[in-house]
Amino acid sequence: HPYIYKITFATANESSALVIRPFSEKGTLKDLIYKAKPKDPFLKKYCNPKKIQGLELHQIKTYGRQILEVLKFLHEKGFPYGHLHSANVMLDGDTCKLMDLENSLLGLPSFYRSYFSQFRKIN
């Protein structure tokens, strides 16, 4: 799918898994929002609230549509994706691509699991 970020190499055994993706100079959607450089340390990139800047309307429309299209594609294929957040959306030019699709295959809990688990009636 054009909105899924490619994997260069992947391997797994009984106790671990390794996934390698190409490096992107633009970084993730989170990097764009925080005006951060992908190679900077985490605390330098994301712990300065003064640097946070929202997206322009055309970016929100473009990226939102692309994310919804790939989520619809995954849903139609019966593939669960519970790790949607700005750090898992890689920017490639004016296109955004989802990453970490393998998390559900590896049995990792959803990013929002702790939020949903507090509601007893949600199955």
mmCIF file of N, CA and C in Angstrom:
data_model
loop_
_atom_site.group_PDB
_atom_site.id
_atom_site.type_symbol
_atom_site.label_atom_id
_atom_site.label_comp_id
_atom_site.label_asym_id
_atom_site.label_seq_id
_atom_site.Cartn_x
_atom_site.Cartn_y
_atom_site.Cartn_z
ATOM 1 N N HIS A 1 0.855 -1.180 0.000
ATOM 2 C CA HIS A 1 0.000 0.000 0.000
ATOM 3 C C HIS A 1 0.896 1.236 0.000
ATOM 4 N N PRO A 2 0.524 2.279 -0.722
ATOM 5 C CA PRO A 2 1.404 3.448 -0.820
ATOM 6 C C PRO A 2 1.576 4.226 0.484
ATOM 7 N N TYR A 3 0.736 3.974 1.483
ATOM 8 C CA TYR A 3 0.839 4.698 2.743
ATOM 9 C C TYR A 3 1.330 3.819 3.895
ATOM 10 N N ILE A 4 2.041 2.762 3.561
ATOM 11 C CA ILE A 4 2.702 1.917 4.560
ATOM 12 C C ILE A 4 4.201 2.028 4.326
ATOM 13 N N TYR A 5 4.946 2.344 5.377
ATOM 14 C CA TYR A 5 6.384 2.541 5.254
ATOM 15 C C TYR A 5 7.079 1.197 5.071
ATOM 16 N N LYS A 6 7.975 1.142 4.119
ATOM 17 C CA LYS A 6 8.596 -0.132 3.768
ATOM 18 C C LYS A 6 9.592 -0.602 4.831
ATOM 19 N N ILE A 7 9.793 -1.903 4.834
ATOM 20 C CA ILE A 7 10.752 -2.550 5.732
ATOM 21 C C ILE A 7 11.893 -3.061 4.876
ATOM 22 N N THR A 8 13.114 -2.764 5.305
ATOM 23 C CA THR A 8 14.293 -3.210 4.581
ATOM 24 C C THR A 8 14.658 -4.646 4.961
ATOM 25 N N PHE A 9 14.525 -4.956 6.265
ATOM 26 C CA PHE A 9 14.905 -6.278 6.758
ATOM 27 C C PHE A 9 14.076 -6.595 7.991
ATOM 28 N N ALA A 10 13.666 -7.850 8.119
ATOM 29 C CA ALA A 10 12.933 -8.292 9.305
ATOM 30 C C ALA A 10 13.298 -9.733 9.614
ATOM 31 N N THR A 11 13.444 -10.021 10.882
ATOM 32 C CA THR A 11 13.702 -11.388 11.332
ATOM 33 C C THR A 11 13.113 -11.568 12.727
ATOM 34 N N ALA A 12 12.851 -12.804 13.097
ATOM 35 C CA ALA A 12 12.298 -13.085 14.423
ATOM 36 C C ALA A 12 12.724 -14.469 14.861
ATOM 37 N N ASN A 13 12.772 -14.670 16.172
ATOM 38 C CA ASN A 13 12.986 -15.999 16.750
ATOM 39 C C ASN A 13 12.048 -16.157 17.934
ATOM 40 N N GLU A 14 12.278 -17.143 18.772
ATOM 41 C CA GLU A 14 11.356 -17.425 19.884
ATOM 42 C C GLU A 14 11.286 -16.299 20.903
ATOM 43 N N SER A 15 12.360 -15.514 21.043
ATOM 44 C CA SER A 15 12.393 -14.528 22.116
ATOM 45 C C SER A 15 12.440 -13.070 21.658
ATOM 46 N N SER A 16 12.633 -12.812 20.371
ATOM 47 C CA SER A 16 12.751 -11.416 19.956
ATOM 48 C C SER A 16 12.465 -11.256 18.469
ATOM 49 N N ALA A 17 12.415 -10.008 18.053
ATOM 50 C CA ALA A 17 12.214 -9.670 16.643
ATOM 51 C C ALA A 17 13.033 -8.423 16.328
ATOM 52 N N LEU A 18 13.430 -8.316 15.072
ATOM 53 C CA LEU A 18 14.194 -7.165 14.611
ATOM 54 C C LEU A 18 13.600 -6.696 13.293
ATOM 55 N N VAL A 19 13.316 -5.399 13.218
ATOM 56 C CA VAL A 19 12.794 -4.801 11.998
ATOM 57 C C VAL A 19 13.669 -3.588 11.686
ATOM 58 N N ILE A 20 14.139 -3.498 10.438
ATOM 59 C CA ILE A 20 14.967 -2.377 10.006
ATOM 60 C C ILE A 20 14.252 -1.665 8.872
ATOM 61 N N ARG A 21 14.156 -0.341 9.016
ATOM 62 C CA ARG A 21 13.527 0.498 8.000
ATOM 63 C C ARG A 21 14.542 1.521 7.513
ATOM 64 N N PRO A 22 14.343 2.062 6.320
ATOM 65 C CA PRO A 22 15.242 3.121 5.848
ATOM 66 C C PRO A 22 15.100 4.377 6.713
ATOM 67 N N PHE A 23 16.199 5.096 6.883
ATOM 68 C CA PHE A 23 16.172 6.355 7.627
ATOM 69 C C PHE A 23 15.514 7.428 6.771
ATOM 70 N N SER A 24 14.717 8.259 7.387
ATOM 71 C CA SER A 24 14.061 9.356 6.684
ATOM 72 C C SER A 24 14.573 10.678 7.234
ATOM 73 N N GLU A 25 15.090 11.517 6.361
ATOM 74 C CA GLU A 25 15.608 12.828 6.761
ATOM 75 C C GLU A 25 14.497 13.733 7.315
ATOM 76 N N LYS A 26 13.270 13.569 6.819
ATOM 77 C CA LYS A 26 12.163 14.408 7.297
ATOM 78 C C LYS A 26 11.667 13.971 8.664
ATOM 79 N N GLY A 27 11.842 12.707 8.996
ATOM 80 C CA GLY A 27 11.391 12.222 10.292
ATOM 81 C C GLY A 27 9.915 11.876 10.299
ATOM 82 N N THR A 28 9.358 11.885 11.496
ATOM 83 C CA THR A 28 7.964 11.494 11.687
ATOM 84 C C THR A 28 7.058 12.716 11.761
ATOM 85 N N LEU A 29 5.769 12.446 11.799
ATOM 86 C CA LEU A 29 4.790 13.512 11.973
ATOM 87 C C LEU A 29 5.032 14.231 13.300
ATOM 88 N N LYS A 30 5.427 13.501 14.307
ATOM 89 C CA LYS A 30 5.736 14.106 15.609
ATOM 90 C C LYS A 30 6.910 15.074 15.478
ATOM 91 N N ASP A 31 7.930 14.699 14.708
ATOM 92 C CA ASP A 31 9.067 15.594 14.479
ATOM 93 C C ASP A 31 8.621 16.881 13.795
ATOM 94 N N LEU A 32 7.719 16.767 12.836
ATOM 95 C CA LEU A 32 7.211 17.948 12.136
ATOM 96 C C LEU A 32 6.463 18.865 13.097
ATOM 97 N N ILE A 33 5.612 18.294 13.928
ATOM 98 C CA ILE A 33 4.832 19.084 14.879
ATOM 99 C C ILE A 33 5.752 19.791 15.877
ATOM 100 N N TYR A 34 6.799 19.111 16.323
ATOM 101 C CA TYR A 34 7.726 19.673 17.304
ATOM 102 C C TYR A 34 8.885 20.433 16.662
ATOM 103 N N LYS A 35 8.875 20.534 15.333
ATOM 104 C CA LYS A 35 9.978 21.176 14.608
ATOM 105 C C LYS A 35 11.322 20.614 15.057
ATOM 106 N N ALA A 36 11.415 19.292 15.085
ATOM 107 C CA ALA A 36 12.603 18.591 15.572
ATOM 108 C C ALA A 36 13.331 17.910 14.426
ATOM 109 N N LYS A 37 14.611 17.690 14.630
ATOM 110 C CA LYS A 37 15.417 16.940 13.671
ATOM 111 C C LYS A 37 15.424 15.481 14.111
ATOM 112 N N PRO A 38 15.248 14.536 13.181
ATOM 113 C CA PRO A 38 15.142 13.124 13.548
ATOM 114 C C PRO A 38 16.338 12.573 14.335
ATOM 115 N N LYS A 39 17.523 13.098 14.098
ATOM 116 C CA LYS A 39 18.712 12.558 14.763
ATOM 117 C C LYS A 39 18.954 13.121 16.167
ATOM 118 N N ASP A 40 18.222 14.147 16.553
ATOM 119 C CA ASP A 40 18.412 14.733 17.886
ATOM 120 C C ASP A 40 17.932 13.768 18.977
ATOM 121 N N PRO A 41 18.506 13.882 20.190
ATOM 122 C CA PRO A 41 18.050 13.047 21.312
ATOM 123 C C PRO A 41 16.588 13.331 21.663
ATOM 124 N N PHE A 42 15.918 12.332 22.207
ATOM 125 C CA PHE A 42 14.491 12.406 22.523
ATOM 126 C C PHE A 42 14.154 13.622 23.379
ATOM 127 N N LEU A 43 14.871 13.832 24.484
ATOM 128 C CA LEU A 43 14.546 14.930 25.388
ATOM 129 C C LEU A 43 14.717 16.288 24.713
ATOM 130 N N LYS A 44 15.716 16.418 23.880
ATOM 131 C CA LYS A 44 15.926 17.687 23.175
ATOM 132 C C LYS A 44 14.798 17.935 22.172
ATOM 133 N N LYS A 45 14.318 16.867 21.529
ATOM 134 C CA LYS A 45 13.295 17.011 20.503
ATOM 135 C C LYS A 45 11.923 17.335 21.075
ATOM 136 N N TYR A 46 11.533 16.634 22.129
ATOM 137 C CA TYR A 46 10.130 16.651 22.531
ATOM 138 C C TYR A 46 9.826 17.285 23.889
ATOM 139 N N CYS A 47 10.813 17.796 24.582
ATOM 140 C CA CYS A 47 10.551 18.321 25.935
ATOM 141 C C CYS A 47 10.579 19.840 26.011
ATOM 142 N N ASN A 48 10.477 20.524 24.886
ATOM 143 C CA ASN A 48 10.426 21.979 24.878
ATOM 144 C C ASN A 48 9.085 22.413 24.291
ATOM 145 N N PRO A 49 8.108 22.688 25.156
ATOM 146 C CA PRO A 49 6.766 23.014 24.643
ATOM 147 C C PRO A 49 6.710 24.296 23.820
ATOM 148 N N LYS A 50 7.730 25.147 23.891
ATOM 149 C CA LYS A 50 7.725 26.386 23.124
ATOM 150 C C LYS A 50 7.923 26.128 21.629
ATOM 151 N N LYS A 51 8.518 24.993 21.288
ATOM 152 C CA LYS A 51 8.792 24.688 19.886
ATOM 153 C C LYS A 51 7.601 24.069 19.162
ATOM 154 N N ILE A 52 6.617 23.612 19.917
ATOM 155 C CA ILE A 52 5.478 22.926 19.309
ATOM 156 C C ILE A 52 4.722 23.888 18.395
ATOM 157 N N GLN A 53 4.457 23.415 17.195
ATOM 158 C CA GLN A 53 3.698 24.215 16.245
ATOM 159 C C GLN A 53 2.703 23.297 15.544
ATOM 160 N N GLY A 54 1.505 23.749 15.409
ATOM 161 C CA GLY A 54 0.498 22.945 14.733
ATOM 162 C C GLY A 54 0.759 22.843 13.243
ATOM 163 N N LEU A 55 -0.029 22.026 12.598
ATOM 164 C CA LEU A 55 0.076 21.859 11.154
ATOM 165 C C LEU A 55 -0.833 22.846 10.447
ATOM 166 N N GLU A 56 -0.517 23.117 9.190
ATOM 167 C CA GLU A 56 -1.383 23.957 8.380
ATOM 168 C C GLU A 56 -2.589 23.134 7.930
ATOM 169 N N LEU A 57 -3.670 23.823 7.578
ATOM 170 C CA LEU A 57 -4.915 23.142 7.222
ATOM 171 C C LEU A 57 -4.719 22.166 6.068
ATOM 172 N N HIS A 58 -3.968 22.544 5.047
ATOM 173 C CA HIS A 58 -3.777 21.632 3.910
ATOM 174 C C HIS A 58 -2.980 20.392 4.334
ATOM 175 N N GLN A 59 -2.069 20.529 5.299
ATOM 176 C CA GLN A 59 -1.332 19.368 5.798
ATOM 177 C C GLN A 59 -2.263 18.444 6.576
ATOM 178 N N ILE A 60 -3.109 19.023 7.395
ATOM 179 C CA ILE A 60 -4.062 18.220 8.173
ATOM 180 C C ILE A 60 -4.975 17.438 7.236
ATOM 181 N N LYS A 61 -5.458 18.092 6.198
ATOM 182 C CA LYS A 61 -6.345 17.417 5.231
ATOM 183 C C LYS A 61 -5.610 16.298 4.507
ATOM 184 N N THR A 62 -4.404 16.588 4.029
ATOM 185 C CA THR A 62 -3.636 15.598 3.261
ATOM 186 C C THR A 62 -3.256 14.411 4.123
ATOM 187 N N TYR A 63 -2.611 14.682 5.259
ATOM 188 C CA TYR A 63 -2.150 13.593 6.124
ATOM 189 C C TYR A 63 -3.323 12.829 6.723
ATOM 190 N N GLY A 64 -4.374 13.543 7.097
ATOM 191 C CA GLY A 64 -5.554 12.879 7.649
ATOM 192 C C GLY A 64 -6.175 11.913 6.656
ATOM 193 N N ARG A 65 -6.296 12.341 5.411
ATOM 194 C CA ARG A 65 -6.872 11.464 4.376
ATOM 195 C C ARG A 65 -5.987 10.241 4.148
ATOM 196 N N GLN A 66 -4.682 10.446 4.074
ATOM 197 C CA GLN A 66 -3.766 9.326 3.842
ATOM 198 C C GLN A 66 -3.824 8.322 4.990
ATOM 199 N N ILE A 67 -3.864 8.813 6.210
ATOM 200 C CA ILE A 67 -3.939 7.915 7.368
ATOM 201 C C ILE A 67 -5.258 7.155 7.362
ATOM 202 N N LEU A 68 -6.353 7.838 7.077
ATOM 203 C CA LEU A 68 -7.653 7.162 7.034
ATOM 204 C C LEU A 68 -7.717 6.125 5.918
ATOM 205 N N GLU A 69 -7.105 6.420 4.771
ATOM 206 C CA GLU A 69 -7.102 5.454 3.665
ATOM 207 C C GLU A 69 -6.343 4.184 4.033
ATOM 208 N N VAL A 70 -5.190 4.315 4.669
ATOM 209 C CA VAL A 70 -4.432 3.119 5.022
ATOM 210 C C VAL A 70 -5.112 2.359 6.166
ATOM 211 N N LEU A 71 -5.742 3.059 7.094
ATOM 212 C CA LEU A 71 -6.481 2.376 8.163
ATOM 213 C C LEU A 71 -7.676 1.620 7.590
ATOM 214 N N LYS A 72 -8.352 2.220 6.619
ATOM 215 C CA LYS A 72 -9.469 1.535 5.953
ATOM 216 C C LYS A 72 -8.974 0.286 5.235
ATOM 217 N N PHE A 73 -7.860 0.390 4.541
ATOM 218 C CA PHE A 73 -7.258 -0.745 3.846
ATOM 219 C C PHE A 73 -6.944 -1.876 4.841
ATOM 220 N N LEU A 74 -6.298 -1.537 5.948
ATOM 221 C CA LEU A 74 -5.949 -2.551 6.950
ATOM 222 C C LEU A 74 -7.205 -3.181 7.545
ATOM 223 N N HIS A 75 -8.215 -2.370 7.826
ATOM 224 C CA HIS A 75 -9.462 -2.874 8.396
ATOM 225 C C HIS A 75 -10.154 -3.835 7.431
ATOM 226 N N GLU A 76 -10.183 -3.480 6.148
ATOM 227 C CA GLU A 76 -10.808 -4.357 5.149
ATOM 228 C C GLU A 76 -10.097 -5.697 5.041
ATOM 229 N N LYS A 77 -8.788 -5.721 5.302
ATOM 230 C CA LYS A 77 -8.006 -6.956 5.251
ATOM 231 C C LYS A 77 -8.056 -7.713 6.576
ATOM 232 N N GLY A 78 -8.734 -7.153 7.585
ATOM 233 C CA GLY A 78 -8.825 -7.800 8.891
ATOM 234 C C GLY A 78 -7.542 -7.701 9.699
ATOM 235 N N PHE A 79 -6.738 -6.699 9.399
ATOM 236 C CA PHE A 79 -5.449 -6.536 10.071
ATOM 237 C C PHE A 79 -5.584 -5.500 11.180
ATOM 238 N N PRO A 80 -5.355 -5.886 12.445
ATOM 239 C CA PRO A 80 -5.487 -4.927 13.539
ATOM 240 C C PRO A 80 -4.317 -3.951 13.566
ATOM 241 N N TYR A 81 -4.617 -2.686 13.831
ATOM 242 C CA TYR A 81 -3.560 -1.682 13.985
ATOM 243 C C TYR A 81 -3.916 -0.807 15.174
ATOM 244 N N GLY A 82 -3.267 -1.038 16.298
ATOM 245 C CA GLY A 82 -3.583 -0.302 17.521
ATOM 246 C C GLY A 82 -2.485 0.625 17.965
ATOM 247 N N HIS A 83 -1.581 0.973 17.069
ATOM 248 C CA HIS A 83 -0.422 1.786 17.464
ATOM 249 C C HIS A 83 -0.370 3.116 16.722
ATOM 250 N N LEU A 84 -1.524 3.710 16.484
ATOM 251 C CA LEU A 84 -1.553 4.968 15.737
ATOM 252 C C LEU A 84 -1.261 6.142 16.670
ATOM 253 N N HIS A 85 -0.140 6.781 16.435
ATOM 254 C CA HIS A 85 0.222 8.036 17.087
ATOM 255 C C HIS A 85 1.233 8.731 16.188
ATOM 256 N N SER A 86 1.498 9.982 16.446
ATOM 257 C CA SER A 86 2.287 10.793 15.529
ATOM 258 C C SER A 86 3.714 10.286 15.324
ATOM 259 N N ALA A 87 4.268 9.550 16.271
ATOM 260 C CA ALA A 87 5.624 9.023 16.111
ATOM 261 C C ALA A 87 5.650 7.777 15.224
ATOM 262 N N ASN A 88 4.502 7.203 14.915
ATOM 263 C CA ASN A 88 4.427 6.045 14.030
ATOM 264 C C ASN A 88 3.928 6.424 12.639
ATOM 265 N N VAL A 89 4.004 7.693 12.316
ATOM 266 C CA VAL A 89 3.635 8.173 10.983
ATOM 267 C C VAL A 89 4.875 8.835 10.388
ATOM 268 N N MET A 90 5.510 8.147 9.447
ATOM 269 C CA MET A 90 6.740 8.646 8.827
ATOM 270 C C MET A 90 6.387 9.548 7.655
ATOM 271 N N LEU A 91 7.127 10.632 7.513
ATOM 272 C CA LEU A 91 6.914 11.549 6.400
ATOM 273 C C LEU A 91 7.872 11.203 5.272
ATOM 274 N N ASP A 92 7.323 11.146 4.079
ATOM 275 C CA ASP A 92 8.108 10.854 2.874
ATOM 276 C C ASP A 92 7.661 11.843 1.810
ATOM 277 N N GLY A 93 8.317 12.989 1.751
ATOM 278 C CA GLY A 93 7.855 14.058 0.875
ATOM 279 C C GLY A 93 6.565 14.625 1.433
ATOM 280 N N ASP A 94 5.527 14.715 0.613
ATOM 281 C CA ASP A 94 4.215 15.177 1.067
ATOM 282 C C ASP A 94 3.292 14.009 1.395
ATOM 283 N N THR A 95 3.884 12.861 1.594
ATOM 284 C CA THR A 95 3.127 11.652 1.891
ATOM 285 C C THR A 95 3.476 11.173 3.287
ATOM 286 N N CYS A 96 2.492 10.694 4.005
ATOM 287 C CA CYS A 96 2.778 10.084 5.299
ATOM 288 C C CYS A 96 2.493 8.591 5.203
ATOM 289 N N LYS A 97 3.305 7.825 5.923
ATOM 290 C CA LYS A 97 3.216 6.366 5.853
ATOM 291 C C LYS A 97 3.246 5.778 7.250
ATOM 292 N N LEU A 98 2.354 4.812 7.497
ATOM 293 C CA LEU A 98 2.289 4.169 8.804
ATOM 294 C C LEU A 98 3.443 3.205 9.003
ATOM 295 N N MET A 99 3.911 3.143 10.251
ATOM 296 C CA MET A 99 4.956 2.194 10.634
ATOM 297 C C MET A 99 4.443 1.318 11.771
ATOM 298 N N ASP A 100 5.237 0.341 12.103
ATOM 299 C CA ASP A 100 5.007 -0.561 13.232
ATOM 300 C C ASP A 100 3.749 -1.408 13.087
ATOM 301 N N LEU A 101 3.450 -1.805 11.862
ATOM 302 C CA LEU A 101 2.330 -2.712 11.648
ATOM 303 C C LEU A 101 2.592 -4.085 12.267
ATOM 304 N N GLU A 102 3.854 -4.419 12.423
ATOM 305 C CA GLU A 102 4.223 -5.739 12.949
ATOM 306 C C GLU A 102 3.943 -5.880 14.439
ATOM 307 N N ASN A 103 3.650 -4.787 15.145
ATOM 308 C CA ASN A 103 3.446 -4.863 16.592
ATOM 309 C C ASN A 103 2.323 -5.818 16.980
ATOM 310 N N SER A 104 1.221 -5.797 16.244
ATOM 311 C CA SER A 104 0.114 -6.701 16.581
ATOM 312 C C SER A 104 0.488 -8.155 16.299
ATOM 313 N N LEU A 105 1.288 -8.389 15.255
ATOM 314 C CA LEU A 105 1.736 -9.751 14.962
ATOM 315 C C LEU A 105 2.672 -10.282 16.046
ATOM 316 N N LEU A 106 3.417 -9.366 16.662
ATOM 317 C CA LEU A 106 4.357 -9.751 17.717
ATOM 318 C C LEU A 106 3.696 -9.831 19.086
ATOM 319 N N GLY A 107 2.420 -9.466 19.167
ATOM 320 C CA GLY A 107 1.701 -9.561 20.434
ATOM 321 C C GLY A 107 1.895 -8.370 21.350
ATOM 322 N N LEU A 108 2.405 -7.263 20.825
ATOM 323 C CA LEU A 108 2.570 -6.070 21.656
ATOM 324 C C LEU A 108 1.207 -5.422 21.887
ATOM 325 N N PRO A 109 0.955 -4.935 23.099
ATOM 326 C CA PRO A 109 -0.346 -4.315 23.363
ATOM 327 C C PRO A 109 -0.506 -3.001 22.606
ATOM 328 N N SER A 110 -1.748 -2.644 22.386
ATOM 329 C CA SER A 110 -2.077 -1.400 21.696
ATOM 330 C C SER A 110 -1.534 -0.202 22.461
ATOM 331 N N PHE A 111 -1.188 0.846 21.738
ATOM 332 C CA PHE A 111 -0.695 2.086 22.335
ATOM 333 C C PHE A 111 -1.715 2.643 23.330
ATOM 334 N N TYR A 112 -2.997 2.481 23.030
ATOM 335 C CA TYR A 112 -4.064 3.040 23.865
ATOM 336 C C TYR A 112 -4.671 2.005 24.818
ATOM 337 N N ARG A 113 -4.051 0.849 24.991
ATOM 338 C CA ARG A 113 -4.610 -0.221 25.809
ATOM 339 C C ARG A 113 -4.924 0.248 27.228
ATOM 340 N N SER A 114 -4.011 0.973 27.849
ATOM 341 C CA SER A 114 -4.225 1.416 29.229
ATOM 342 C C SER A 114 -5.438 2.342 29.334
ATOM 343 N N TYR A 115 -5.687 3.131 28.299
ATOM 344 C CA TYR A 115 -6.852 4.017 28.303
ATOM 345 C C TYR A 115 -8.143 3.210 28.181
ATOM 346 N N PHE A 116 -8.170 2.258 27.241
ATOM 347 C CA PHE A 116 -9.384 1.471 27.013
ATOM 348 C C PHE A 116 -9.673 0.504 28.147
ATOM 349 N N SER A 117 -8.647 -0.035 28.775
ATOM 350 C CA SER A 117 -8.857 -1.062 29.793
ATOM 351 C C SER A 117 -9.549 -0.522 31.037
ATOM 352 N N GLN A 118 -9.590 0.780 31.220
ATOM 353 C CA GLN A 118 -10.282 1.334 32.384
ATOM 354 C C GLN A 118 -11.804 1.316 32.210
ATOM 355 N N PHE A 119 -12.290 1.072 30.979
ATOM 356 C CA PHE A 119 -13.714 1.007 30.720
ATOM 357 C C PHE A 119 -14.135 -0.464 30.660
ATOM 358 N N ARG A 120 -14.860 -0.926 31.657
ATOM 359 C CA ARG A 120 -15.202 -2.342 31.772
ATOM 360 C C ARG A 120 -16.137 -2.827 30.665
ATOM 361 N N LYS A 121 -16.996 -1.975 30.148
ATOM 362 C CA LYS A 121 -18.006 -2.429 29.202
ATOM 363 C C LYS A 121 -17.508 -2.474 27.763
ATOM 364 N N ILE A 122 -16.288 -2.021 27.499
ATOM 365 C CA ILE A 122 -15.750 -2.080 26.141
ATOM 366 C C ILE A 122 -15.111 -3.445 25.951
ATOM 367 N N ASN A 123 -15.562 -4.151 24.928
ATOM 368 C CA ASN A 123 -14.974 -5.458 24.617
ATOM 369 C C ASN A 123 -14.134 -5.318 23.363
#
